[in-house]
């Protein structure tokens, strides 16, 4: 694998994760359990979409085919998206929103400091900007995991269930992809195995502190790149661009 | 006698353009009038998140999505800020939400109209935030301190929303024929509801008199509405869009635009719960509130646990 396609793949995956997660969060607008939380989730959506914008813009530049961040967001189909299955999972309830978000926050809080030291100046610069946002998110979601785990019997049951059901999508986070390994050897991206290990340790630490059990690894790992949920999400998100291909917005 | 004396002093204080603060003595009517108005304003900010939220997931570019998210986030912030201002008068947010759900507290009638195409997001910013800002600029001088300060803070953001809305309209009218059509369609549907936001004619509004005497309201409904029309009609012309009022024309003698009469029958229906989306808006708010109960209970339980 060449360096340029690997770098494209890498930025695309980071961008797609932010884009799809940001989209899911944006669906929560006017649906928060209290106004403060509604505003916080909208704020997170804004941060992730901002990160996606920067990453996809850069991905398009690396690719060199003239695709803008909007082209990449609005004119690709399910197959071409490289986000984790975790981030496309629906907002089943507030516990799912928090569990999903928390898993991504922990990942990004481990990833971005390492990317700040990337030999690629563009990536290092972006990571520095993103890190501040991710630290804030992680503080917020860790606190919620704690609160829900130790709050009431119902909140405990719900957050445990969210982790149990979302755990199926973690192998994808933990398995190194060829382009990650390649970029890691060049000092552009961090060592994916080390990242995966740190991530697991942190997640388990917070979950345990919140009085929750580590979810069981006893599931059949899905070998598809996406679940059924991404298609409808894209149909919604891409509706205007697809319906009026000549329009500028 | 004692009461009459206090009331007299209160009025003198207000007439001197002093601000009433939460701990100051105030007649019950003044307190209730403010609670009603501020909570109605807070509810409007929050319910208003729904029609605009309807287009967040379909926003056509990343930039548009970010702008819309930020705008709705601002509106939620206004809601929070206004709930806090009302709370200084001795009512809790829970009580205000109960009153909303019971239909005792109102919110702006304009949010009971549907958002049907992307230009609606432009039209809401341009017309609805535009009408709101016309009203709120005058409310910066309202006599109740916390409300006045809330308006000061909110007004800049609302003006910004209006400019962003206008920017969407500009893009739409300069775009494809489809986009132009969407823009005109949006103006057709939002023009009259925006004018209704200023409320009934002055001679029809029972609350205007006392509100003006106590300087809660600083300009009359009709005055504000006219100000809005005079400001907005040239903007529509610049966009090349037609305001859906065949009688709209500039009156040289009065220095204002003349307009047709508002459909007050429609206004009254919408105010009383029979508008196009009243039921949906309330149901949405009630459902979300009910679904969030377990989260609020968990947070409360956790907080007491921490205190121990
Ligand atoms: Fe507003
Ligand atoms: Fe507002
Ligand atoms: Fe606004």
Coordinates of C-alpha atoms and ligand atoms in Angstrom, one line a residue:
Chain A
X1 CA 0.0 0.0 0.0
X2 CA 1.3 3.4 -0.9
X3 CA 1.6 6.2 1.5
X4 CA -0.8 8.6 -0.2
X5 CA -3.9 6.3 -0.3
X6 CA -3.1 5.2 3.3
X7 CA -3.1 8.8 4.5
X8 CA -6.3 9.4 2.5
X9 CA -7.9 6.4 4.2
X10 CA -6.8 7.5 7.6
X11 CA -8.1 11.0 7.4
X12 CA -11.3 9.7 5.8
X13 CA -11.9 7.3 8.7
X14 CA -11.3 10.0 11.3
X15 CA -13.5 12.4 9.4
X16 CA -16.3 9.9 8.8
X17 CA -16.3 8.9 12.5
X18 CA -16.8 12.5 13.5
X19 CA -19.3 13.2 10.7
X20 CA -21.6 10.3 11.5
X21 CA -21.3 10.7 15.3
X22 CA -21.9 14.5 14.9
X23 CA -25.0 13.7 12.8
X24 CA -26.4 11.3 15.4
X25 CA -25.9 13.9 18.1
X26 CA -27.6 16.5 16.0
X27 CA -30.6 14.3 15.9
X28 CA -30.8 14.8 19.7
X29 CA -31.6 18.5 19.3
X30 CA -34.8 19.4 21.3
X31 CA -34.7 15.8 22.6
X32 CA -32.4 16.1 25.6
X33 CA -33.7 14.9 29.1
X34 CA -33.2 18.5 30.3
X35 CA -32.4 21.8 28.5
X36 CA -28.8 21.9 29.8
X37 CA -28.1 18.5 28.3
X38 CA -29.9 19.3 25.1
X39 CA -27.5 22.3 24.7
X40 CA -24.5 20.2 25.6
X41 CA -25.3 17.5 23.1
X42 CA -25.9 20.1 20.4
X43 CA -22.5 21.6 21.3
X44 CA -20.8 18.2 20.9
X45 CA -22.5 17.8 17.6
X46 CA -21.1 21.1 16.5
X47 CA -17.6 20.1 17.6
X48 CA -17.6 16.8 15.8
X49 CA -19.0 18.2 12.6
X50 CA -16.3 20.9 12.8
X51 CA -13.7 18.2 13.2
X52 CA -15.2 16.2 10.3
X53 CA -15.1 19.3 8.1
X54 CA -11.4 19.9 8.6
X55 CA -10.4 16.2 8.3
X56 CA -12.5 15.6 5.1
X57 CA -11.2 18.8 3.5
X58 CA -7.7 17.5 4.1
X59 CA -8.6 14.0 2.9
X60 CA -10.0 15.5 -0.3
X61 CA -6.7 17.5 -0.8
X62 CA -4.7 14.3 -0.3
X63 CA -6.8 12.4 -2.8
X64 CA -6.3 15.1 -5.3
X65 CA -9.5 14.5 -7.3
X66 CA -11.1 17.8 -6.5
X67 CA -13.6 16.4 -4.0
X68 CA -14.5 18.9 -1.3
X69 CA -15.5 18.1 2.3
X70 CA -19.1 18.5 1.2
X71 CA -18.7 16.2 -1.8
X72 CA -17.2 13.6 0.5
X73 CA -20.0 14.0 3.1
X74 CA -23.0 14.3 0.8
X75 CA -22.2 12.4 -2.4
X76 CA -20.8 9.0 -1.2
X77 CA -22.9 5.9 -0.5
X78 CA -22.8 3.5 2.4
X79 CA -20.0 1.4 1.0
X80 CA -17.6 4.3 0.7
X81 CA -18.0 5.4 4.3
X82 CA -15.3 4.2 6.6
X83 CA -16.7 5.2 10.0
X84 CA -17.0 2.6 12.8
X85 CA -20.2 0.8 13.2
X86 CA -20.4 2.1 16.8
X87 CA -20.9 5.7 15.8
X88 CA -23.8 5.0 13.4
X89 CA -25.8 3.2 16.1
X90 CA -29.1 5.0 16.8
X91 CA -30.0 7.2 19.9
X92 CA -32.0 4.4 21.5
X93 CA -32.1 6.3 24.8
X94 CA -30.0 8.7 26.7
X95 CA -27.9 5.9 28.1
X96 CA -26.9 4.7 24.6
X97 CA -26.1 8.3 23.6
X98 CA -23.8 8.6 26.6
X99 CA -22.2 5.2 26.3
X100 CA -21.5 5.6 22.6
X101 CA -20.1 9.1 23.1
X102 CA -18.0 8.1 26.1
X103 CA -16.3 5.3 24.1
X104 CA -15.4 7.7 21.3
X105 CA -14.4 10.5 23.7
X106 CA -11.9 8.2 25.5
X107 CA -10.5 7.1 22.1
X108 CA -10.1 10.6 20.8
X109 CA -8.5 11.8 24.1
X110 CA -5.9 9.1 23.7
X111 CA -5.5 9.6 20.0
X112 CA -5.2 13.3 19.6
X113 CA -2.2 13.9 22.0
X114 CA -0.3 11.2 20.0
X115 CA -1.3 12.8 16.7
X116 CA -0.1 16.1 18.0
X117 CA 3.4 14.5 17.6
X118 CA 2.7 13.3 14.1
X119 CA 5.3 13.9 11.5
X120 CA 2.6 15.2 9.4
X121 CA 2.3 18.9 10.4
X122 CA -1.3 19.2 9.1
X123 CA -2.5 16.4 11.2
X124 CA -0.6 17.5 14.2
X125 CA -2.1 21.0 14.0
X126 CA -5.7 19.7 13.7
X127 CA -5.2 17.2 16.6
X128 CA -4.1 20.1 18.8
X129 CA -7.3 22.0 18.1
X130 CA -9.5 18.9 18.5
X131 CA -8.0 17.8 21.7
X132 CA -9.4 20.6 23.8
X133 CA -12.9 19.7 22.6
X134 CA -12.5 16.0 23.3
X135 CA -11.1 16.5 26.8
X136 CA -14.2 18.6 27.6
X137 CA -16.5 15.9 26.1
X138 CA -14.8 13.1 28.0
X139 CA -15.2 14.9 31.3
X140 CA -18.8 15.4 30.6
X141 CA -19.6 11.8 29.5
X142 CA -17.4 10.1 32.2
X143 CA -19.4 12.1 34.7
X144 CA -22.7 10.8 33.2
X145 CA -21.5 7.2 33.1
X146 CA -20.7 7.6 36.8
X147 CA -24.0 9.3 37.6
X148 CA -26.1 6.8 35.7
X149 CA -24.2 3.8 37.0
X150 CA -24.7 5.0 40.6
X151 CA -27.9 6.9 40.3
X152 CA -31.0 4.8 40.5
X153 CA -31.7 1.1 39.8
X154 CA -33.3 2.1 36.4
X155 CA -30.4 4.3 35.3
X156 CA -27.9 1.6 36.3
X157 CA -29.9 -1.0 34.3
X158 CA -30.1 1.2 31.3
X159 CA -26.4 2.3 31.1
X160 CA -25.3 -1.3 31.7
X161 CA -27.6 -2.4 28.9
X162 CA -26.3 0.3 26.5
X163 CA -22.7 -0.8 27.1
X164 CA -23.6 -4.5 26.8
X165 CA -25.3 -3.9 23.5
X166 CA -22.7 -1.6 22.0
X167 CA -19.8 -3.7 23.0
X168 CA -20.3 -5.8 19.8
X169 CA -18.9 -2.9 17.9
X170 CA -15.6 -2.6 19.8
X171 CA -13.5 -5.2 17.8
X172 CA -13.5 -2.7 15.0
X173 CA -11.9 -0.1 17.2
X174 CA -9.4 -2.5 18.6
X175 CA -8.2 -4.2 15.3
X176 CA -5.4 -2.4 13.5
X177 CA -6.1 -1.7 9.8
X178 CA -3.3 -2.0 7.3
X179 CA -3.2 1.8 6.6
X180 CA -2.9 2.5 10.3
X181 CA 0.0 0.1 10.7
X182 CA 1.7 1.6 7.6
X183 CA 1.3 5.2 8.9
X184 CA 2.4 4.2 12.3
X185 CA 5.7 3.0 10.9
X186 CA 6.2 6.4 9.4
X187 CA 5.4 8.3 12.6
X188 CA 2.4 9.8 11.0
X189 CA -0.2 7.9 13.2
X190 CA 0.3 6.3 16.6
X191 CA 0.8 2.6 17.2
X192 CA -2.8 1.2 16.8
X193 CA -2.2 -1.8 19.2
X194 CA -0.9 0.4 22.0
X195 CA -3.9 2.7 21.4
X196 CA -6.3 -0.2 21.6
X197 CA -4.8 -1.4 24.8
X198 CA -4.9 2.0 26.5
X199 CA -8.5 2.4 25.4
X200 CA -9.7 -0.8 26.9
X201 CA -8.0 -0.2 30.2
X202 CA -9.5 3.3 30.5
X203 CA -13.0 2.2 29.5
X204 CA -13.0 -0.7 32.0
X205 CA -11.6 1.6 34.7
X206 CA -14.5 4.1 34.4
X207 CA -17.1 1.5 33.9
X208 CA -16.0 -0.3 37.0
X209 CA -15.8 2.8 39.1
X210 CA -19.4 3.5 38.1
X211 CA -20.4 0.1 39.6
X212 CA -20.9 -1.5 36.2
X213 CA -19.8 -4.8 34.8
X214 CA -17.4 -5.3 31.9
X215 CA -19.6 -6.3 29.0
X216 CA -19.3 -9.8 27.8
X217 CA -17.1 -10.5 24.7
X218 CA -19.3 -13.5 23.9
X219 CA -20.8 -12.3 20.6
X220 CA -20.5 -13.1 17.0
X221 CA -18.4 -10.5 15.4
X222 CA -20.0 -8.8 12.4
X223 CA -17.9 -9.0 9.3
X224 CA -19.8 -6.3 7.4
X225 CA -18.4 -2.8 7.3
X226 CA -21.7 -1.2 8.3
X227 CA -25.0 -2.0 10.0
X228 CA -28.5 -1.3 8.7
X229 CA -28.5 2.0 10.4
X230 CA -26.1 3.9 8.1
X231 CA -28.3 3.8 5.0
X232 CA -31.3 5.7 6.4
X233 CA -28.9 8.1 8.1
X234 CA -27.3 9.0 4.8
X235 CA -30.7 9.2 3.0
X236 CA -31.7 11.8 5.5
X237 CA -28.4 13.7 5.6
X238 CA -27.9 13.7 1.8
X239 CA -31.4 14.4 0.8
X240 CA -31.0 17.9 -0.5
X241 CA -27.7 17.4 -2.3
X242 CA -29.0 14.3 -4.0
X243 CA -32.3 15.7 -5.0
X244 CA -31.0 18.9 -6.4
X245 CA -27.6 18.1 -7.8
X246 CA -27.3 21.4 -9.6
X247 CA -28.0 23.6 -6.6
X248 CA -25.5 25.5 -4.6
X249 CA -26.4 25.9 -0.9
Chain B
X1 CA -53.5 52.9 52.8
X2 CA -50.1 51.3 53.3
X3 CA -50.5 49.5 50.0
X4 CA -51.6 52.6 48.2
X5 CA -48.5 54.4 49.4
X6 CA -46.2 51.6 48.4
X7 CA -47.9 51.4 45.0
X8 CA -47.4 55.1 44.5
X9 CA -43.7 54.9 45.3
X10 CA -43.3 51.9 43.1
X11 CA -44.9 53.9 40.2
X12 CA -42.6 56.8 40.8
X13 CA -39.6 54.6 40.8
X14 CA -40.7 53.1 37.5
X15 CA -41.4 56.5 36.0
X16 CA -37.9 57.6 36.9
X17 CA -36.7 54.7 34.6
X18 CA -35.2 52.8 37.6
X19 CA -35.1 49.0 37.3
X20 CA -37.1 46.8 39.7
X21 CA -35.0 44.0 41.1
X22 CA -36.2 40.6 42.5
X23 CA -35.9 41.6 46.1
X24 CA -37.7 45.0 45.7
X25 CA -41.3 45.3 46.8
X26 CA -43.7 44.9 43.8
X27 CA -47.4 44.5 43.5
X28 CA -48.6 41.0 42.9
X29 CA -49.9 41.9 39.5
X30 CA -46.5 43.2 38.4
X31 CA -44.9 39.9 39.5
X32 CA -47.5 37.8 37.7
X33 CA -47.4 39.9 34.6
X34 CA -43.6 39.4 34.4
X35 CA -43.8 35.7 35.2
X36 CA -46.3 35.3 32.5
X37 CA -44.3 37.3 29.9
X38 CA -40.9 35.9 30.7
X39 CA -41.9 32.3 31.0
X40 CA -43.9 32.7 27.7
X41 CA -40.7 34.1 26.2
X42 CA -38.6 31.2 27.6
X43 CA -41.1 28.6 26.3
X44 CA -41.0 30.2 22.9
X45 CA -37.2 29.9 22.7
X46 CA -37.5 26.2 23.6
X47 CA -40.5 25.2 21.5
X48 CA -38.9 27.2 18.6
X49 CA -36.1 24.6 18.6
X50 CA -38.5 22.1 17.1
X51 CA -39.4 23.6 13.7
X52 CA -35.8 24.5 13.0
X53 CA -34.5 21.2 14.4
X54 CA -36.6 19.6 11.8
X55 CA -34.0 20.5 9.2
X56 CA -30.8 20.0 11.1
X57 CA -30.3 16.4 9.8
X58 CA -31.0 17.5 6.3
X59 CA -29.0 20.7 6.2
X60 CA -27.4 20.7 2.8
X61 CA -23.7 21.5 3.6
X62 CA -21.5 21.1 6.6
X63 CA -21.3 24.8 7.0
X64 CA -25.1 25.2 6.9
X65 CA -25.4 22.4 9.5
X66 CA -23.0 24.1 11.8
X67 CA -24.7 27.4 11.5
X68 CA -28.1 25.9 12.2
X69 CA -26.8 23.9 15.1
X70 CA -25.2 26.9 16.6
X71 CA -28.4 28.9 16.2
X72 CA -30.6 26.4 17.8
X73 CA -28.0 26.1 20.6
X74 CA -28.3 29.8 21.1
X75 CA -32.1 29.6 21.3
X76 CA -31.8 26.9 24.0
X77 CA -29.4 29.2 25.8
X78 CA -31.9 32.0 25.6
X79 CA -34.5 29.6 27.1
X80 CA -32.2 28.8 30.0
X81 CA -31.4 32.4 30.7
X82 CA -35.0 33.4 30.6
X83 CA -36.1 30.6 32.9
X84 CA -33.5 31.8 35.4
X85 CA -34.8 35.4 35.1
X86 CA -38.4 34.2 35.8
X87 CA -37.2 32.1 38.7
X88 CA -36.0 35.2 40.5
X89 CA -39.8 36.0 40.8
X90 CA -40.4 32.9 42.9
X91 CA -41.5 30.3 40.3
X92 CA -39.5 27.2 39.5
X93 CA -38.6 25.8 36.0
X94 CA -40.6 22.7 36.8
X95 CA -43.7 24.7 37.6
X96 CA -43.3 26.7 34.4
X97 CA -43.0 23.5 32.4
X98 CA -46.1 22.1 34.2
X99 CA -48.0 25.2 33.2
X100 CA -46.8 24.8 29.6
X101 CA -48.0 21.2 29.5
X102 CA -51.3 22.1 31.1
X103 CA -51.8 24.7 28.5
X104 CA -51.8 27.5 31.1
X105 CA -48.6 29.1 29.8
X106 CA -48.3 30.0 26.2
X107 CA -45.5 30.3 23.7
X108 CA -45.2 32.3 20.5
X109 CA -47.9 31.3 18.0
X110 CA -45.4 31.4 15.1
X111 CA -43.8 28.1 16.1
X112 CA -47.0 26.3 15.4
X113 CA -46.3 26.5 11.7
X114 CA -44.4 23.7 9.9
X115 CA -41.0 24.0 8.2
X116 CA -41.5 22.4 4.8
X117 CA -38.4 23.3 2.8
X118 CA -34.9 24.4 3.4
X119 CA -35.7 28.0 2.6
X120 CA -38.0 27.9 5.7
X121 CA -34.8 28.0 7.8
X122 CA -33.8 31.2 6.0
X123 CA -37.2 32.7 6.3
X124 CA -37.4 31.9 10.1
X125 CA -34.1 33.6 10.7
X126 CA -34.9 36.6 8.5
X127 CA -38.6 37.0 9.6
X128 CA -39.1 35.3 12.9
X129 CA -35.8 36.3 14.5
X130 CA -36.3 39.6 12.8
X131 CA -39.6 40.2 14.4
X132 CA -38.3 38.9 17.7
X133 CA -35.4 41.3 17.6
X134 CA -37.7 44.2 16.9
X135 CA -39.7 43.4 20.0
X136 CA -36.7 42.6 22.1
X137 CA -34.7 45.7 21.2
X138 CA -37.6 47.6 22.8
X139 CA -37.7 45.2 25.8
X140 CA -34.1 46.1 26.7
X141 CA -35.7 49.0 28.5
X142 CA -38.3 46.9 30.3
X143 CA -38.6 47.8 34.0
X144 CA -37.8 44.4 35.5
X145 CA -34.0 44.2 35.9
X146 CA -33.3 40.6 35.2
X147 CA -35.5 40.6 32.1
X148 CA -33.9 43.8 30.8
X149 CA -30.5 42.3 31.2
X150 CA -31.5 39.1 29.5
X151 CA -32.7 41.1 26.6
X152 CA -29.5 43.0 26.3
X153 CA -27.6 39.8 26.1
X154 CA -30.0 38.0 23.8
X155 CA -30.5 40.8 21.2
X156 CA -27.0 40.6 19.7
X157 CA -27.5 36.9 19.0
X158 CA -30.9 37.4 17.6
X159 CA -29.6 40.1 15.1
X160 CA -26.9 37.7 14.1
X161 CA -29.6 35.0 13.5
X162 CA -31.5 37.4 11.4
X163 CA -28.5 38.1 9.2
X164 CA -27.7 34.4 8.8
X165 CA -31.4 33.8 7.8
X166 CA -31.2 36.5 5.2
X167 CA -28.0 35.1 3.9
X168 CA -29.8 31.8 3.3
X169 CA -32.6 33.6 1.4
X170 CA -30.0 35.4 -0.7
X171 CA -28.4 32.1 -1.7
X172 CA -31.8 30.6 -2.5
X173 CA -33.0 33.5 -4.7
X174 CA -29.7 33.5 -6.6
X175 CA -29.8 29.7 -7.0
X176 CA -31.7 27.4 -9.4
X177 CA -35.3 27.9 -10.3
X178 CA -36.2 25.2 -7.7
X179 CA -34.4 27.1 -5.0
X180 CA -36.0 30.4 -6.0
X181 CA -39.4 28.7 -5.8
X182 CA -38.6 27.4 -2.3
X183 CA -37.7 30.9 -1.2
X184 CA -40.9 32.4 -2.4
X185 CA -42.9 29.6 -1.0
X186 CA -41.2 30.1 2.4
X187 CA -42.0 33.8 2.4
X188 CA -45.6 33.1 1.4
X189 CA -46.0 30.9 4.4
X190 CA -44.0 32.8 7.1
X191 CA -44.9 36.4 6.3
X192 CA -48.3 36.5 8.1
X193 CA -47.3 34.3 11.0
X194 CA -44.4 36.7 11.6
X195 CA -46.7 39.7 11.7
X196 CA -48.9 37.9 14.1
X197 CA -46.0 37.5 16.5
X198 CA -46.6 41.1 17.6
X199 CA -49.9 40.2 19.0
X200 CA -53.4 41.7 18.7
X201 CA -54.1 45.3 17.8
X202 CA -53.5 47.7 20.6
X203 CA -57.1 48.4 21.2
X204 CA -57.8 44.7 21.4
X205 CA -55.1 43.8 23.9
X206 CA -56.3 43.8 27.5
X207 CA -52.8 43.6 28.9
X208 CA -51.2 46.4 27.0
X209 CA -52.4 49.2 29.3
X210 CA -51.0 48.0 32.5
X211 CA -47.9 46.6 30.8
X212 CA -47.2 50.1 29.4
X213 CA -48.0 51.9 32.7
X214 CA -45.4 49.6 34.5
X215 CA -43.0 49.9 31.6
X216 CA -42.9 46.2 31.2
X217 CA -43.8 46.8 27.6
X218 CA -42.1 49.8 26.0
X219 CA -43.8 50.0 22.7
X220 CA -47.2 49.0 21.5
X221 CA -47.9 45.9 19.4
X222 CA -49.0 47.9 16.4
X223 CA -46.0 50.3 16.7
X224 CA -43.5 47.4 16.7
X225 CA -45.3 45.5 13.9
X226 CA -45.2 48.6 11.7
X227 CA -41.5 49.1 12.5
X228 CA -40.9 45.5 11.4
X229 CA -42.9 45.8 8.2
X230 CA -41.1 49.1 7.3
X231 CA -37.7 47.4 7.8
X232 CA -38.5 44.1 6.1
X233 CA -40.5 45.1 3.0
X234 CA -37.4 46.7 1.2
X235 CA -35.4 43.6 2.1
X236 CA -37.9 41.4 0.3
X237 CA -37.8 43.7 -2.6
X238 CA -34.0 43.4 -2.7
X239 CA -34.3 39.6 -2.7
X240 CA -36.7 39.9 -5.6
X241 CA -39.4 38.1 -3.7
X242 CA -43.1 39.1 -3.4
X243 CA -44.6 39.6 0.0
X244 CA -48.0 37.8 0.0
X245 CA -50.0 41.0 0.6
X246 CA -51.6 42.6 -2.5
X247 CA -52.3 45.7 -0.5
X248 CA -48.8 46.2 0.7
X249 CA -47.5 49.6 -0.6
X250 CA -45.4 52.5 0.5
X251 CA -47.5 55.4 1.8
X252 CA -45.7 58.6 1.2
X253 CA -47.9 60.7 3.5
X254 CA -47.6 58.5 6.6
X255 CA -44.0 57.4 5.9
X256 CA -44.9 53.8 6.5
X257 CA -46.1 50.8 4.5
X258 CA -49.8 50.2 4.3
X259 CA -50.9 46.6 4.6
X260 CA -53.9 44.4 4.5
X261 CA -55.6 43.2 7.7
X262 CA -54.2 40.2 9.5
X263 CA -56.4 37.1 9.6
X264 CA -57.3 37.4 13.2
X265 CA -59.5 34.4 13.1
X266 CA -56.5 32.3 12.2
X267 CA -54.4 34.0 14.9
X268 CA -57.0 33.2 17.6
X269 CA -57.2 29.6 16.5
X270 CA -53.5 29.2 16.7
X271 CA -53.2 30.9 20.0
X272 CA -55.9 28.7 21.4
X273 CA -54.2 25.5 20.4
X274 CA -55.7 24.8 16.9
X275 CA -52.9 25.9 14.7
X276 CA -51.2 23.6 12.2
X277 CA -48.6 22.1 14.6
X278 CA -49.8 23.0 18.1
X279 CA -50.5 19.4 19.0
X280 CA -47.2 18.1 17.6
X281 CA -45.2 20.7 19.4
X282 CA -46.7 20.0 22.8
X283 CA -46.7 16.3 22.3
X284 CA -43.0 16.4 21.4
X285 CA -42.2 18.5 24.4
X286 CA -44.2 16.3 26.7
X287 CA -42.8 13.0 25.4
X288 CA -39.2 14.2 25.6
X289 CA -39.8 15.4 29.1
X290 CA -41.4 12.1 30.2
X291 CA -38.7 10.1 28.5
X292 CA -36.0 12.1 30.3
X293 CA -37.6 11.6 33.7
X294 CA -35.4 8.6 34.6
X295 CA -32.3 10.7 33.7
X296 CA -33.3 13.6 35.9
X297 CA -34.2 11.2 38.7
X298 CA -30.8 9.5 38.4
X299 CA -29.0 12.8 38.5
X300 CA -31.0 13.9 41.6
X301 CA -30.4 10.6 43.4
X302 CA -26.7 10.8 42.6
X303 CA -26.5 14.3 43.9
X304 CA -28.1 13.4 47.3
X305 CA -25.8 10.4 47.5
X306 CA -22.8 12.7 47.0
X307 CA -23.9 15.1 49.6
X308 CA -24.0 12.3 52.3
Ligands
LIG1 FE1 -35.9 33.2 19.1
LIG2 FE1 -33.7 33.4 20.9
LIG3 FE1 -32.8 33.6 17.4

